[in-house]
XYZ file of C-alpha atoms in Angstrom:
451
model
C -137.957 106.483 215.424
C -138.962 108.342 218.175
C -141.745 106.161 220.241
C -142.293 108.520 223.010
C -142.037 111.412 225.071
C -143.000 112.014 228.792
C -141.970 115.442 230.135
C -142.745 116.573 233.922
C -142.878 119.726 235.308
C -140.967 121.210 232.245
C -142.836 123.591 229.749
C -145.950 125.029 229.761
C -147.561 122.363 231.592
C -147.419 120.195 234.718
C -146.993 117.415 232.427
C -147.269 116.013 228.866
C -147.170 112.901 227.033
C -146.852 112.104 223.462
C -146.916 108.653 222.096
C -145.672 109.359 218.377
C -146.950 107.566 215.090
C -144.137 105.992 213.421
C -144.765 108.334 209.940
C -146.520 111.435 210.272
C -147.368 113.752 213.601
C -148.917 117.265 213.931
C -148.737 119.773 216.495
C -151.366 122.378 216.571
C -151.928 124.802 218.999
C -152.383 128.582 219.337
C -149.054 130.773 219.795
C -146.657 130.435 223.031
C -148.540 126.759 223.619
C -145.264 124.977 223.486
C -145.095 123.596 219.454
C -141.339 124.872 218.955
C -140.748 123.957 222.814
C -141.915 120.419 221.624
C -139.763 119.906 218.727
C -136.572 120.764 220.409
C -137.153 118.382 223.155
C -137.191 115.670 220.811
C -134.298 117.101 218.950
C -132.653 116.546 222.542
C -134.303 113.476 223.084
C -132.574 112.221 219.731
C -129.331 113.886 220.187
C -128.594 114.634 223.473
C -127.525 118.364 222.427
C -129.676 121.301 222.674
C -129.420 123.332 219.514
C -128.023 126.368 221.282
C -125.364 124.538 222.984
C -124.228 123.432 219.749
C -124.621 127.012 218.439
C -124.693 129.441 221.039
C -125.395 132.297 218.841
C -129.106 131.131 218.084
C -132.067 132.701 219.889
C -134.018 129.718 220.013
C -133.032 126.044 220.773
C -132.440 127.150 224.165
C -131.883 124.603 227.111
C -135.449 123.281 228.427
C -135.546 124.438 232.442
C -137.708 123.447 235.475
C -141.109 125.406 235.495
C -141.084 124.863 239.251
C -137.218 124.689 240.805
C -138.390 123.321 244.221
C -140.177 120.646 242.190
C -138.377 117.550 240.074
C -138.297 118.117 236.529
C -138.084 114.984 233.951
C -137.578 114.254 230.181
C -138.141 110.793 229.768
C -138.796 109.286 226.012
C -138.577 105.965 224.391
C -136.883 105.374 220.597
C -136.000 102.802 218.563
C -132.166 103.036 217.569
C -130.306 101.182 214.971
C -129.541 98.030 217.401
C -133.229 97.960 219.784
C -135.475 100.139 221.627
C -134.049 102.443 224.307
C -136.046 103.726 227.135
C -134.390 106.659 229.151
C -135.268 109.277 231.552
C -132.803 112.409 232.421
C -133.439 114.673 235.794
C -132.438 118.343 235.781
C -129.850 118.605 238.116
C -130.151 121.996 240.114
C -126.832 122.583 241.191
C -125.120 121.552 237.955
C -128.340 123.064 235.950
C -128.241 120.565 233.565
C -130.168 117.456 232.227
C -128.084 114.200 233.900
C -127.764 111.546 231.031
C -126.397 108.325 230.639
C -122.675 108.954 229.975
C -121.298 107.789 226.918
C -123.027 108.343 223.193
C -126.634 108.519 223.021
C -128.157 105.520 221.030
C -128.193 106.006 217.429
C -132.182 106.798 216.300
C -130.324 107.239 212.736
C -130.389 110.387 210.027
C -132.061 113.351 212.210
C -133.049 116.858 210.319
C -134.337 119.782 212.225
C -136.426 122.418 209.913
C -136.450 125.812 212.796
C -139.474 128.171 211.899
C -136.716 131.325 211.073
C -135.294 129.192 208.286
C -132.397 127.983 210.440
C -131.193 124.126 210.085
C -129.754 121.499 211.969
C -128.271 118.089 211.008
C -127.065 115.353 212.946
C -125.443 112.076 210.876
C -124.893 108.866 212.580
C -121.614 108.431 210.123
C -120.604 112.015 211.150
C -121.868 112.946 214.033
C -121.724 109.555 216.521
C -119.124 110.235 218.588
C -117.117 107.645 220.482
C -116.140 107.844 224.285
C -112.348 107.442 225.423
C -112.394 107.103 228.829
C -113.823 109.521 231.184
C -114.570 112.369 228.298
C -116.093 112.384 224.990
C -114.160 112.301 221.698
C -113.506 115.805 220.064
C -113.249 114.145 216.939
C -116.433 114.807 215.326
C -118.860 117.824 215.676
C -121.750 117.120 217.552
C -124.233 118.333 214.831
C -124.443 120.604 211.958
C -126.066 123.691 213.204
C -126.730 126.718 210.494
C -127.932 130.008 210.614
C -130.109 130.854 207.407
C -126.835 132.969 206.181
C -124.523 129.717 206.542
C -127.601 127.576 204.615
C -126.520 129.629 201.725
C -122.739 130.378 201.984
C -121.361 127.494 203.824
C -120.731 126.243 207.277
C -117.165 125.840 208.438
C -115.205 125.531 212.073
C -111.934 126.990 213.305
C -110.728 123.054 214.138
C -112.351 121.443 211.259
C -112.055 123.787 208.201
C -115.120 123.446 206.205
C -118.087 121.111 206.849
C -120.306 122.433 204.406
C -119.880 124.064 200.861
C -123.339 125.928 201.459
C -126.438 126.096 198.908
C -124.530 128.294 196.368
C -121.459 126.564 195.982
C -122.243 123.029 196.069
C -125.682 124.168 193.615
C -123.244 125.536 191.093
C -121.155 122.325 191.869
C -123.773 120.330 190.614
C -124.549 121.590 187.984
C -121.751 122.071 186.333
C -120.859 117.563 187.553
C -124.842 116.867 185.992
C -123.568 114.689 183.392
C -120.989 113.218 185.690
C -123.000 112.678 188.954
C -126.665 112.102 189.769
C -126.789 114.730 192.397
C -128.124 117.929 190.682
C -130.358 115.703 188.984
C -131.739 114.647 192.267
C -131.908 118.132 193.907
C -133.892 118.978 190.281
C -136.744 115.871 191.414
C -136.738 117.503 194.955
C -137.305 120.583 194.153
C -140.056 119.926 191.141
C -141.835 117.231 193.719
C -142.283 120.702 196.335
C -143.821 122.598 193.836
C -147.382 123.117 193.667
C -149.117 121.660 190.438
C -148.438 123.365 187.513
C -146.148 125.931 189.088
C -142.656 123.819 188.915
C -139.646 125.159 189.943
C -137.266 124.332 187.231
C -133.078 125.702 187.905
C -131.920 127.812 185.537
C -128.236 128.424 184.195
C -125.468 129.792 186.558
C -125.164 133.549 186.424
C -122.844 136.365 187.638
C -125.164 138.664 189.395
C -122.146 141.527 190.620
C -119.100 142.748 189.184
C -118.128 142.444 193.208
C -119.193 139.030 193.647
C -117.114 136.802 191.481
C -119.448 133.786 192.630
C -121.370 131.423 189.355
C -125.174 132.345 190.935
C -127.643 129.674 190.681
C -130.846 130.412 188.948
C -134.227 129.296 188.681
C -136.375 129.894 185.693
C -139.576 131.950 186.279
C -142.385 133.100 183.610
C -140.380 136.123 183.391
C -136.998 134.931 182.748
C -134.098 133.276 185.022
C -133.731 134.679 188.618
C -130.459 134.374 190.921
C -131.642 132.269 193.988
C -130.608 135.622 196.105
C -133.263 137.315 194.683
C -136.296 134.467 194.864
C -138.846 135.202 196.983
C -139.127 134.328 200.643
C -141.204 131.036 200.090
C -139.085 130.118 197.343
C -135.753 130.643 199.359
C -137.564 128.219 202.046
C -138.396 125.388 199.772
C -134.704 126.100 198.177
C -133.181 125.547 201.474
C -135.551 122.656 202.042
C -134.769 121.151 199.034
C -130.710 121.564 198.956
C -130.561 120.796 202.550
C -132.345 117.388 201.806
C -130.193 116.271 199.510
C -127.449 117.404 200.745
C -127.782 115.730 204.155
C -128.497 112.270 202.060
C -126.001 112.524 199.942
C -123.200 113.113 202.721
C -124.663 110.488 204.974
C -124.025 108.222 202.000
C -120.689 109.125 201.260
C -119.662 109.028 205.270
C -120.667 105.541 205.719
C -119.235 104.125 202.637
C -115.845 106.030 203.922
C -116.136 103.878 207.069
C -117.131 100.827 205.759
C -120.955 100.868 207.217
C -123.790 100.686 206.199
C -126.081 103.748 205.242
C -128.872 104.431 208.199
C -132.108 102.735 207.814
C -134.278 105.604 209.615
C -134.893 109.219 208.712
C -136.657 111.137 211.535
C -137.457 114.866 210.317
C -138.421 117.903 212.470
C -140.201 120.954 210.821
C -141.314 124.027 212.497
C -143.963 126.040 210.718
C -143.767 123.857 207.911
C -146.147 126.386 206.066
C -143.495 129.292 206.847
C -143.648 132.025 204.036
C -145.082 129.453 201.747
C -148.250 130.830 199.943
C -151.761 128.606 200.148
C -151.223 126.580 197.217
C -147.880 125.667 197.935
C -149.018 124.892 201.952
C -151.824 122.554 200.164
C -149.177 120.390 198.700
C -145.650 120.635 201.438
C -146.290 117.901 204.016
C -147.578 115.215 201.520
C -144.315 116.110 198.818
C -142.009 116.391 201.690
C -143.092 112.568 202.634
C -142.725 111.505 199.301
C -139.556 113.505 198.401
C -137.541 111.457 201.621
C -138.904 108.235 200.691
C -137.553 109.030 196.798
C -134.394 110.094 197.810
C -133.764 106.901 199.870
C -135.249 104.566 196.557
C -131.865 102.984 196.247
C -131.961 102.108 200.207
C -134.536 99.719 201.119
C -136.191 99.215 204.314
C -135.579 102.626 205.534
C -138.355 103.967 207.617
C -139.245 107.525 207.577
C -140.375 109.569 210.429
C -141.757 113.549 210.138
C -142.988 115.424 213.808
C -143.982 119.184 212.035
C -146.117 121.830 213.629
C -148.180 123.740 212.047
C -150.690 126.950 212.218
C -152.158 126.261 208.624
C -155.678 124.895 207.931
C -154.656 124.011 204.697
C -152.171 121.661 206.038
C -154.378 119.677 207.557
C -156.553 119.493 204.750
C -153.813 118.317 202.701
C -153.776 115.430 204.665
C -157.269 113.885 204.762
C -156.261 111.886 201.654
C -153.788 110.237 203.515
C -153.706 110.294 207.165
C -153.574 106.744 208.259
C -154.584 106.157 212.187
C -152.471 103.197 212.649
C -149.098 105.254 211.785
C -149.823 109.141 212.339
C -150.897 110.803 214.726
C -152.578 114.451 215.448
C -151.746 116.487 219.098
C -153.305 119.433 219.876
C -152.398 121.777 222.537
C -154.883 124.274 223.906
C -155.581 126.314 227.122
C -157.875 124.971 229.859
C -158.979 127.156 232.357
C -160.604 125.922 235.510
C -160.727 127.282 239.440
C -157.297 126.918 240.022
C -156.342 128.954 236.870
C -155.525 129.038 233.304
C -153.289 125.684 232.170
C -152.172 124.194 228.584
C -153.493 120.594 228.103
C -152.000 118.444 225.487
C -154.238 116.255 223.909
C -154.068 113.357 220.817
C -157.368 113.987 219.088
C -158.593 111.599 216.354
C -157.682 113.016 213.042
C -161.487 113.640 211.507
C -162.446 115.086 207.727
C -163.440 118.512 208.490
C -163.603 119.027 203.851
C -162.869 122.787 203.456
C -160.649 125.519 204.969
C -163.695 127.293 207.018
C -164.247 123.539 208.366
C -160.728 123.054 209.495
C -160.908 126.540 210.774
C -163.842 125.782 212.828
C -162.466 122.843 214.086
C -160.874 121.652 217.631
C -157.236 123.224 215.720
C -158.235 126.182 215.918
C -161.128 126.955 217.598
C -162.421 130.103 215.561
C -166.849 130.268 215.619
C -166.608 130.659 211.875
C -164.252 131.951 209.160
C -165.094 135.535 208.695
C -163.452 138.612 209.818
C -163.795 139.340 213.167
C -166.320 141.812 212.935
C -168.892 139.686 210.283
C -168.871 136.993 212.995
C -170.034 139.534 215.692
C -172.401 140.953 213.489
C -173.745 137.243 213.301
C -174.047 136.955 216.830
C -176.187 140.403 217.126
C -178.513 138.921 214.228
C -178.961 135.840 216.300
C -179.835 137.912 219.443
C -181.930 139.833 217.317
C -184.031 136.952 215.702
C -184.295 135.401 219.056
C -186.661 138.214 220.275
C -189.826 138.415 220.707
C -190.717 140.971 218.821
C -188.341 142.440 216.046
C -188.095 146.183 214.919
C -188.464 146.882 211.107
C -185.680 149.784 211.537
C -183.331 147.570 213.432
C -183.704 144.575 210.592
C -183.031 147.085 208.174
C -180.000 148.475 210.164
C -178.523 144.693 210.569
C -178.960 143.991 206.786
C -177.170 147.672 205.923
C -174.357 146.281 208.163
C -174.389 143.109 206.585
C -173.610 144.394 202.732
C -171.525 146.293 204.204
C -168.940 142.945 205.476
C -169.912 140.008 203.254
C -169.741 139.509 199.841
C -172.818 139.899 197.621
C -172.980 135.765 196.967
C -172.564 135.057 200.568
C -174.929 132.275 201.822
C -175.241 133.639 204.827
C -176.538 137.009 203.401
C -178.974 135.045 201.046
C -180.895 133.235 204.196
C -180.620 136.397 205.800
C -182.385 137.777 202.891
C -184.842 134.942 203.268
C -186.310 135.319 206.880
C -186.034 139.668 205.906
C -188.561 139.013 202.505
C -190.778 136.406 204.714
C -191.062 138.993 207.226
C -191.475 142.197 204.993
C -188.371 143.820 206.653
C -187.158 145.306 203.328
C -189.210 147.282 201.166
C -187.556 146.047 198.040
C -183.955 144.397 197.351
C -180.787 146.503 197.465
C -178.710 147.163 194.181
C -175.798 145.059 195.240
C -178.346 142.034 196.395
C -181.034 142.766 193.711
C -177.398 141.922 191.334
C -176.938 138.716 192.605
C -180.088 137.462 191.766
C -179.681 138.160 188.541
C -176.857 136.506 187.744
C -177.707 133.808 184.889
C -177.425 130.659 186.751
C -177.457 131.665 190.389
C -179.854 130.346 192.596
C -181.113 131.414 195.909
């Protein structure tokens, strides 16, 4: 598990600290804050390989720099590996321009998955990926993680020295499938993928299909009110909790079968990264991802017991957070927010753990120290607020100006809106309005509406 993280005079601030939950953390925080930034500093904190210089045809992942170069810049973080807990901090080195680390492996912090926001993946195994140190250099025996593009997710992942180190989505799926009554695996990857689903909305797979006379490829399906669909056409948010789900299982399943090929035992921690966990997904589905995802690991890993599960996602989604008042425990998650300060010496980004606190509906969360927004109307409804305010604070109020105000009004919220109805209120107490509008005078009507 990853304890903590200290960085100084890297990122977007002077300095930040996080002191992690051992289950669940969220990262808020408005765009170009330093959320992504975040998560791939732990990636590196956990595997001592940023995910470009695994891959270095990724735009992101890229190698965490000095905001200052005259000034020191640490990365210092705490974790609890397989044997104790390890407490390290690494210097950027100018001259070499790198992050100095303790030579040899890093300690093992067990089974870590890396979720990136563009629907990229990255995997590192402690059966597959731990490698050993002979002499002065590291081992080339072993990859140093599984990096894939969204492309490789789908059709495989292979290296010019290693041959294939991963069928892909398509080919192990149909794999699977066609093994169900032999193995337990597409039977799992069914669970994971019904347990993401929102409520009443399952997705259920679907027989393998040809799908081109070019493409000589058994296509996984997966059945829809309208009939089966190849998993190249699904949506966008369906291809994400596709990936999500294969990916899952697929990781587990090779741990497993690594270990038991070298005689150890499987890992007993799970630490999983997600950017934008809400990516593509649509509002009922981003009601329902973190708390599956939480349960999916933990069913996966039924057969394993005493294995500890860790999840450090950011999000942008109101709904997420909602998701989790039923379950947001204070004594193992945790809630950071990042935000920008500004003050006489200029604008800065703060990083702060905020007590995780039932805000009840979207608008609330919306409202609320996440995001910062005055209310949860369009931006021109909430100005229009703030000139009705202005207005009522006067002394003395114009008849022609109410009227103007309460045109504007029908004219951005919705004829049931509270706010319109005490509006409506304070304009009938003061005789503003000569009699009620059609689209108002409608509302009342309505059997079983009250004002």
């Amino acid at each position: 598990m990853l304890i903590s993280l200290h960085l100084q005079n890297v990122g977007p601030a002077d300095e930040m600290s996080l002191d992690f939950g051992s289950r669940l953390n969220i990262l808020t925080g408005d765009n170009g804050l330093g959320k992504s930034f975040l998560l791939d500093i732990a990636w590196w904190a956990l595997t001592r390989k940023w995910p470009q210089e695994i891959k270095p045809s990724l735009t992101s992942g890229l190698m965490a720099r000095p905001t200052n170069p005259k000034k020191e810049a640490r990365i210092a973080f705490e974790l609890d590996s397989k044997s104790k807990s390890i407490k390290h901090t690494s210097t950027f080195q100018t001259k070499e321009q790198a992050w100095i680390a303790k030579r040899g492996r890093p300690h093992n912090p067990g089974l870590v998955l890396y979720a990136m926001p563009d629907g990229g993946f990255a995997v590192w195994d402690p059966a597959r990926n731990y490698w050993k140190t002979k002499g002065d250099y590291e081992s080339p025996d072993r990859p140093s993680a599984y990096l894939f593009t969204p492309m490789e997710i789908w059709n495989g992942l292979s290296d010019n020295s290693r041959g294939v180190l991963c069928n892909g989505l398509i080919a192990d799926w149909g794999n699977w499938y066609r093994e169900k009554t032999e193995t337990q695996t597409f039977e799992q990857l069914q669970k994971v993928l019904e347990r993401l689903s929102p409520p009443h909305e399952k997705i259920t797979a679907g027989p393998l299909k040809r799908v081109s006379i070019d493409d000589v490829r058994d296509i996984p399906t997966i059945r829809m009110p309208y009939g089966d669909v190849p998993v190249l056409h699904a949506s966008a948010g369906i291809r994400r909790i596709l990936s999500l789900s294969y990916l899952l299982v697929w990781a587990w399943n090779e741990h497993l079968q690594a270990a038991e090929l070298l005689g150890e035992q499987p890992t007993d921690q799970i630490i999983f990264l997600i950017d934008e966990v809400e990516s593509h997904l649509h509002p009922k589905w981003q009601r329902v991802i973190i708390p599956a995802l939480m349960e999916v690991v933990s069913s996966l890993t039924e057969k394993s017991s005493g294995i500890r599960v860790q999840i450090i996602s950011a999000t942008h989604s109101p709904l997420v957070l909602a998701s989790l008042e039923p379950s947001f425990d204070d004594t193992r998650d945790a809630w950071f927010d990042l935000d920008m300060r500004e003050s006489e010496q200029g604008c800065s980004v703060s990083l702060e753990k905020r007590p995780f606190e039932k805000c009840g509906d979207i608008t609330g969360w919306l409202m609320s120290e996440a995001f910062d927004l005055k209310t949860g109307y369009s931006l021109e409804a909430e100005q229009l607020f703030t000139e009705i305010g202005a207005f009522l604070r006067q002394e003395t109020q114009a008849t022609e100006e109410a009227r103007r105000l309460h045109k504007r009004l029908l004219e951005l919220v919705g004829p049931r809106d509270p706010f319109l109805f005490r509006w409506r209120a304070v304009c009938e107490q003061k005789g503003w309005l000569e009699e009620p509008t059609s689209s108002t005078a409608a509302v009342r009507k309505t059997p079983g509406r009250t004002q």
